[in-house]
Amino acid sequence: MILYFSGTGNSKYAADVIAELTGDEIVSLGDVIKNGERAVFKSQKPFVVVCPIYAWRFPRKIEELLKKSEFSGSKRIYFVATMGQNSGNCEKYCKKLAEDKGMEFMGFSGIVMPDNFVVGFKMPSEEEARETIERALPEMRRLGERIRDCKRIEKTDKTLLPGLMSGAVNRGFNLFNVGKKKFVVSDKCVSCGICESCCAVNNIKLVDGKPVFGNNCICCCGCINRCPQAAIDIKGKTEKHGRYVCPEYSSADR
Ligand SMILES: Cc1cc2nc3c(=O)[nH]c(=O)nc-3n(C[C@H](O)[C@H](O)[C@H](O)COP(=O)(O)O)c2cc1C
């Protein structure tokens, strides 16, 4: 069973490619969070978590969800990350999670995909994004084949000072980037509601047709990137950065 979380489609794409090879059922962790935050996952085949890297770890919300959910059937679990550059020490936290759940850690591997951190960087053009995805595809397929054959997978990327990045830097990220944010909505907004429906943590509600943001943002950048009118910004940070959604999907596909 493939459990994926995705802000802008990269991890959904990786999950789809892997599932094509393994024949696994795919479950959206975003939907699980949206609908109640805990789940019982049942599968006789190994579990595969596919998730983006946020500040050199999986999003805390996803770590917490996996911790409190029940895994029934197979005792094996794989972790596949999608990332802009590298995964730091994320593997260590995945290994610990597997141990805490009494499961066999079958390995962690990161796949470089277009970086969607629109708060920090300019987004790639569609052509650049397609090139990056094309380069990632053989690795996704290789991982899919290994998972299908129940073989272990291994981390291939490297980060300078991984302990620091996944430790103190990650804590700083969660302190300052997660929670309340200075969202602004321009009058380009056409009240389509994609922001509300794509937000996994129900942090957005349309009020009088316009998005109103709560204090629960996990910084997936989905609402900013997916808005078809580019009407959502974080004040002073994203206006000039363009937008990115995995070109294999439309803005509304979660
Ligand atoms: C808040 C945030 C933090 C990120 N931190 C990292 C990081 O530490 N290392 C990295 O390589 N990529 C980082 N990225 C890039 C994403 O991991 C990458 O683009 C991922 O493929 C997005 O997947 P998605 O489209 O499924 O959401 C970050 C993205 C966001 C939104």
Coordinates of C-alpha atoms and ligand atoms in Angstrom, one line a residue:
M1 CA 0.0 0.0 0.0
I2 CA 1.4 3.4 -1.0
L3 CA 0.7 6.2 1.4
Y4 CA 1.5 9.6 -0.1
F5 CA 1.4 13.2 0.8
S6 CA 1.9 15.9 -1.8
G7 CA 1.6 19.7 -1.8
T8 CA 2.2 20.3 -5.5
G9 CA 2.0 16.9 -7.1
N10 CA 5.7 15.7 -7.2
S11 CA 5.2 13.0 -4.5
K12 CA 1.8 12.0 -6.0
Y13 CA 3.6 11.5 -9.3
A14 CA 6.3 9.4 -7.7
A15 CA 3.6 7.4 -5.9
D16 CA 1.8 6.8 -9.2
V17 CA 5.0 5.7 -11.0
I18 CA 5.8 3.3 -8.2
A19 CA 2.3 2.0 -8.0
E20 CA 2.3 1.2 -11.7
L21 CA 5.1 -1.2 -11.1
T22 CA 4.0 -2.7 -7.8
G23 CA 0.3 -2.8 -8.4
D24 CA -0.3 -1.2 -5.0
E25 CA -3.3 0.6 -3.8
I26 CA -2.6 4.4 -3.3
V27 CA -3.9 6.3 -0.3
S28 CA -3.6 10.1 0.1
L29 CA -2.4 11.1 3.5
G30 CA -3.7 14.6 2.8
D31 CA -7.2 13.1 2.6
V32 CA -6.7 11.2 5.8
I33 CA -5.6 14.4 7.6
K34 CA -8.5 16.3 6.1
N35 CA -11.0 13.7 7.3
G36 CA -9.9 13.1 10.8
E37 CA -6.2 12.7 11.4
R38 CA -5.9 9.0 12.3
A39 CA -6.2 5.8 10.3
V40 CA -5.9 2.1 10.3
F41 CA -3.9 1.1 7.2
K42 CA -4.4 -2.5 6.1
S43 CA -2.2 -4.3 3.6
Q44 CA -0.7 -7.7 3.1
K45 CA 2.0 -6.0 0.9
P46 CA 4.7 -3.7 2.4
F47 CA 3.7 -0.1 3.1
V48 CA 5.5 2.6 1.1
V49 CA 5.4 6.2 2.4
V50 CA 6.0 8.8 -0.4
C51 CA 6.4 12.3 0.9
P52 CA 8.2 15.6 0.2
I53 CA 11.1 16.8 2.3
Y54 CA 10.5 20.0 4.4
A55 CA 13.7 21.4 5.9
W56 CA 15.5 18.1 5.7
R57 CA 12.8 15.9 7.3
F58 CA 9.3 14.8 6.4
P59 CA 6.6 17.3 7.4
R60 CA 5.9 17.0 11.2
K61 CA 2.2 16.6 10.5
I62 CA 3.0 13.5 8.5
E63 CA 5.4 12.1 11.0
E64 CA 2.7 12.6 13.7
L65 CA 0.0 11.0 11.6
L66 CA 2.1 7.9 10.9
K67 CA 3.0 7.7 14.6
K68 CA -0.6 7.6 15.7
S69 CA -2.0 5.5 12.9
E70 CA -2.3 1.7 13.0
F71 CA -0.6 -0.6 10.4
S72 CA -2.2 -3.9 10.0
G73 CA -1.0 -6.9 7.9
S74 CA 2.5 -6.4 6.5
K75 CA 5.3 -5.6 8.9
R76 CA 7.5 -4.0 6.3
I77 CA 7.8 -0.3 5.5
Y78 CA 9.7 1.7 2.8
F79 CA 10.2 5.5 2.7
V80 CA 10.6 7.4 -0.5
A81 CA 11.2 11.2 -0.4
T82 CA 10.8 13.7 -3.2
M83 CA 13.0 16.8 -2.7
G84 CA 14.6 19.8 -4.5
Q85 CA 18.2 18.9 -3.5
N86 CA 18.8 16.6 -0.6
S87 CA 17.2 14.9 2.4
G88 CA 19.7 15.6 5.3
N89 CA 19.2 13.0 8.1
C90 CA 15.5 12.3 7.3
E91 CA 16.4 8.6 6.9
K92 CA 17.2 8.5 10.6
Y93 CA 13.8 9.7 11.7
C94 CA 12.1 7.3 9.3
K95 CA 14.1 4.4 10.7
K96 CA 13.1 5.4 14.3
L97 CA 9.4 5.7 13.2
A98 CA 9.6 2.1 11.8
E99 CA 11.2 0.8 15.0
D100 CA 8.6 2.6 17.2
K101 CA 5.8 0.9 15.1
G102 CA 7.5 -2.5 15.4
M103 CA 8.0 -2.6 11.7
E104 CA 10.9 -3.7 9.5
F105 CA 12.6 -0.7 8.0
M106 CA 13.1 -1.6 4.3
G107 CA 15.0 1.6 3.5
F108 CA 14.8 5.2 2.6
S109 CA 15.6 6.9 -0.7
G110 CA 15.2 10.5 -2.0
I111 CA 14.4 11.5 -5.6
V112 CA 15.3 15.0 -6.9
M113 CA 12.2 16.7 -8.3
P114 CA 11.4 20.4 -9.1
D115 CA 11.7 22.5 -5.9
N116 CA 8.3 23.9 -4.9
F117 CA 9.4 26.1 -2.0
V118 CA 8.0 29.3 -3.6
V119 CA 8.6 31.2 -0.3
G120 CA 12.3 30.9 -0.8
F121 CA 13.0 30.4 -4.5
K122 CA 11.9 31.2 -8.0
M123 CA 9.8 28.4 -9.5
P124 CA 11.1 26.5 -12.5
S125 CA 9.6 27.0 -15.9
E126 CA 7.4 24.1 -17.3
E127 CA 10.3 23.1 -19.6
E128 CA 12.8 23.1 -16.7
A129 CA 10.4 21.1 -14.5
R130 CA 9.8 18.5 -17.2
E131 CA 13.5 18.1 -17.7
T132 CA 14.0 17.5 -14.0
I133 CA 11.1 15.0 -13.9
E134 CA 12.4 13.2 -16.9
R135 CA 15.8 12.8 -15.1
A136 CA 14.0 11.5 -12.0
L137 CA 11.9 8.9 -13.8
P138 CA 14.5 6.1 -14.1
E139 CA 15.2 6.3 -10.4
M140 CA 11.5 6.2 -9.5
R141 CA 11.1 3.1 -11.7
R142 CA 14.2 1.5 -10.2
L143 CA 12.8 2.0 -6.7
G144 CA 9.4 0.7 -7.9
E145 CA 11.0 -2.5 -9.2
R146 CA 13.0 -3.0 -6.0
I147 CA 9.9 -2.4 -3.8
R148 CA 7.8 -4.8 -6.1
D149 CA 10.6 -7.5 -5.6
C150 CA 10.7 -6.8 -1.8
K151 CA 14.3 -5.7 -2.0
R152 CA 15.8 -3.0 0.3
I153 CA 16.2 0.5 -1.0
E154 CA 19.1 2.8 -0.1
K155 CA 19.7 6.5 0.3
T156 CA 21.9 8.0 -2.5
D157 CA 21.9 11.7 -1.8
K158 CA 24.3 13.6 0.4
T159 CA 23.8 16.8 2.5
L160 CA 26.5 18.9 4.2
L161 CA 26.0 18.8 8.0
P162 CA 22.9 16.5 7.8
G163 CA 22.5 16.3 11.6
L164 CA 22.4 20.1 11.9
M165 CA 20.0 20.5 9.0
S166 CA 17.5 17.9 10.1
G167 CA 18.0 18.9 13.8
A168 CA 18.4 22.6 14.7
V169 CA 17.6 24.0 11.3
N170 CA 14.5 21.8 11.0
R171 CA 13.3 22.9 14.5
G172 CA 13.8 26.6 13.5
F173 CA 11.8 26.0 10.3
N174 CA 8.9 24.5 12.3
L175 CA 9.1 27.3 14.8
F176 CA 9.0 30.2 12.2
N177 CA 7.4 28.7 9.0
V178 CA 4.7 26.5 10.3
G179 CA 1.5 27.9 11.9
K180 CA 0.4 31.5 11.3
K181 CA 1.5 33.2 8.0
K182 CA 1.0 36.6 6.4
F183 CA -1.1 35.4 3.5
V184 CA -2.6 38.1 1.2
V185 CA -5.2 37.6 -1.5
S186 CA -5.3 39.9 -4.5
D187 CA -8.5 40.8 -6.4
K188 CA -7.4 38.4 -9.1
C189 CA -9.2 35.7 -7.0
V190 CA -12.2 34.3 -8.8
S191 CA -13.5 32.2 -5.8
C192 CA -12.8 28.9 -7.5
G193 CA -12.2 27.2 -4.1
I194 CA -9.1 25.2 -5.2
C195 CA -7.1 26.6 -2.3
E196 CA -9.7 25.4 0.2
S197 CA -10.1 21.9 -1.2
C198 CA -6.3 21.4 -1.7
C199 CA -5.4 22.4 1.8
A200 CA -4.8 19.1 3.7
V201 CA -5.0 20.7 7.1
N202 CA -8.3 22.6 6.5
N203 CA -6.5 25.8 7.1
I204 CA -8.4 27.7 4.4
K205 CA -12.1 28.6 4.4
L206 CA -13.9 30.6 1.7
V207 CA -15.7 33.4 3.4
D208 CA -17.9 35.5 1.0
G209 CA -16.1 33.8 -1.8
K210 CA -12.5 34.7 -0.6
P211 CA -10.0 32.5 1.2
V212 CA -9.5 33.2 4.8
F213 CA -6.4 31.5 6.5
G214 CA -6.2 30.0 9.9
N215 CA -3.1 29.5 12.0
N216 CA -2.5 25.9 11.0
C217 CA -0.4 26.2 7.9
I218 CA 2.2 23.4 7.4
C219 CA 3.9 25.3 4.6
C220 CA 3.2 22.8 1.8
C221 CA 2.9 25.8 -0.6
G222 CA 0.0 24.1 -2.3
C223 CA -2.5 27.0 -2.1
I224 CA 0.0 29.5 -3.4
N225 CA 1.3 27.3 -6.3
R226 CA -2.1 25.9 -7.3
C227 CA -4.1 29.0 -7.4
P228 CA -4.9 29.3 -11.2
Q229 CA -5.0 33.1 -10.9
A230 CA -1.8 33.4 -8.8
A231 CA -3.9 35.4 -6.4
I232 CA -2.4 34.1 -3.2
D233 CA 1.0 35.4 -1.8
I234 CA 2.9 35.5 1.4
K235 CA 3.5 39.2 1.7
G236 CA 6.8 40.3 0.3
K237 CA 8.1 36.8 -0.3
T238 CA 6.3 35.1 -3.3
E239 CA 5.1 37.8 -5.6
K240 CA 8.0 37.5 -8.0
H241 CA 8.7 33.8 -7.7
G242 CA 6.3 32.3 -10.3
R243 CA 4.3 29.2 -9.5
Y244 CA 4.8 25.4 -9.8
V245 CA 2.5 22.4 -10.0
C246 CA 3.8 19.1 -11.3
P247 CA 3.1 19.4 -15.0
E248 CA 1.6 15.9 -15.1
Y249 CA -1.5 17.1 -13.2
S250 CA -3.9 20.0 -13.1
S251 CA -4.0 22.5 -10.2
A252 CA -7.1 20.9 -8.8
D253 CA -5.6 17.3 -8.6
R254 CA -4.6 16.5 -5.1
Ligands
LIG1 C1 8.4 24.1 3.2 C2 9.3 23.4 2.2 C3 10.6 23.0 2.6 C4 11.4 22.3 1.8 N1 12.6 21.9 2.2 C5 13.4 21.1 1.4 C6 14.6 20.6 1.9 O1 15.0 20.7 3.0 N2 15.4 19.9 1.0 C7 15.0 19.7 -0.3 O2 15.8 19.1 -1.0 N3 13.9 20.2 -0.8 C8 13.0 20.9 0.0 N4 11.8 21.3 -0.4 C9 11.4 21.0 -1.8 C10 10.4 19.8 -1.8 O3 10.7 18.8 -1.0 C11 10.2 19.3 -3.2 O4 9.9 20.2 -4.2 C12 9.1 18.2 -3.3 O5 9.3 17.4 -4.4 C13 7.7 18.7 -3.3 O6 6.8 17.7 -3.3 P1 5.3 17.8 -3.5 O7 5.1 18.4 -4.9 O8 4.8 16.4 -3.5 O9 4.7 18.6 -2.5 C14 11.0 22.0 0.4 C15 9.7 22.5 0.0 C16 8.9 23.1 0.9 C17 7.5 23.6 0.5

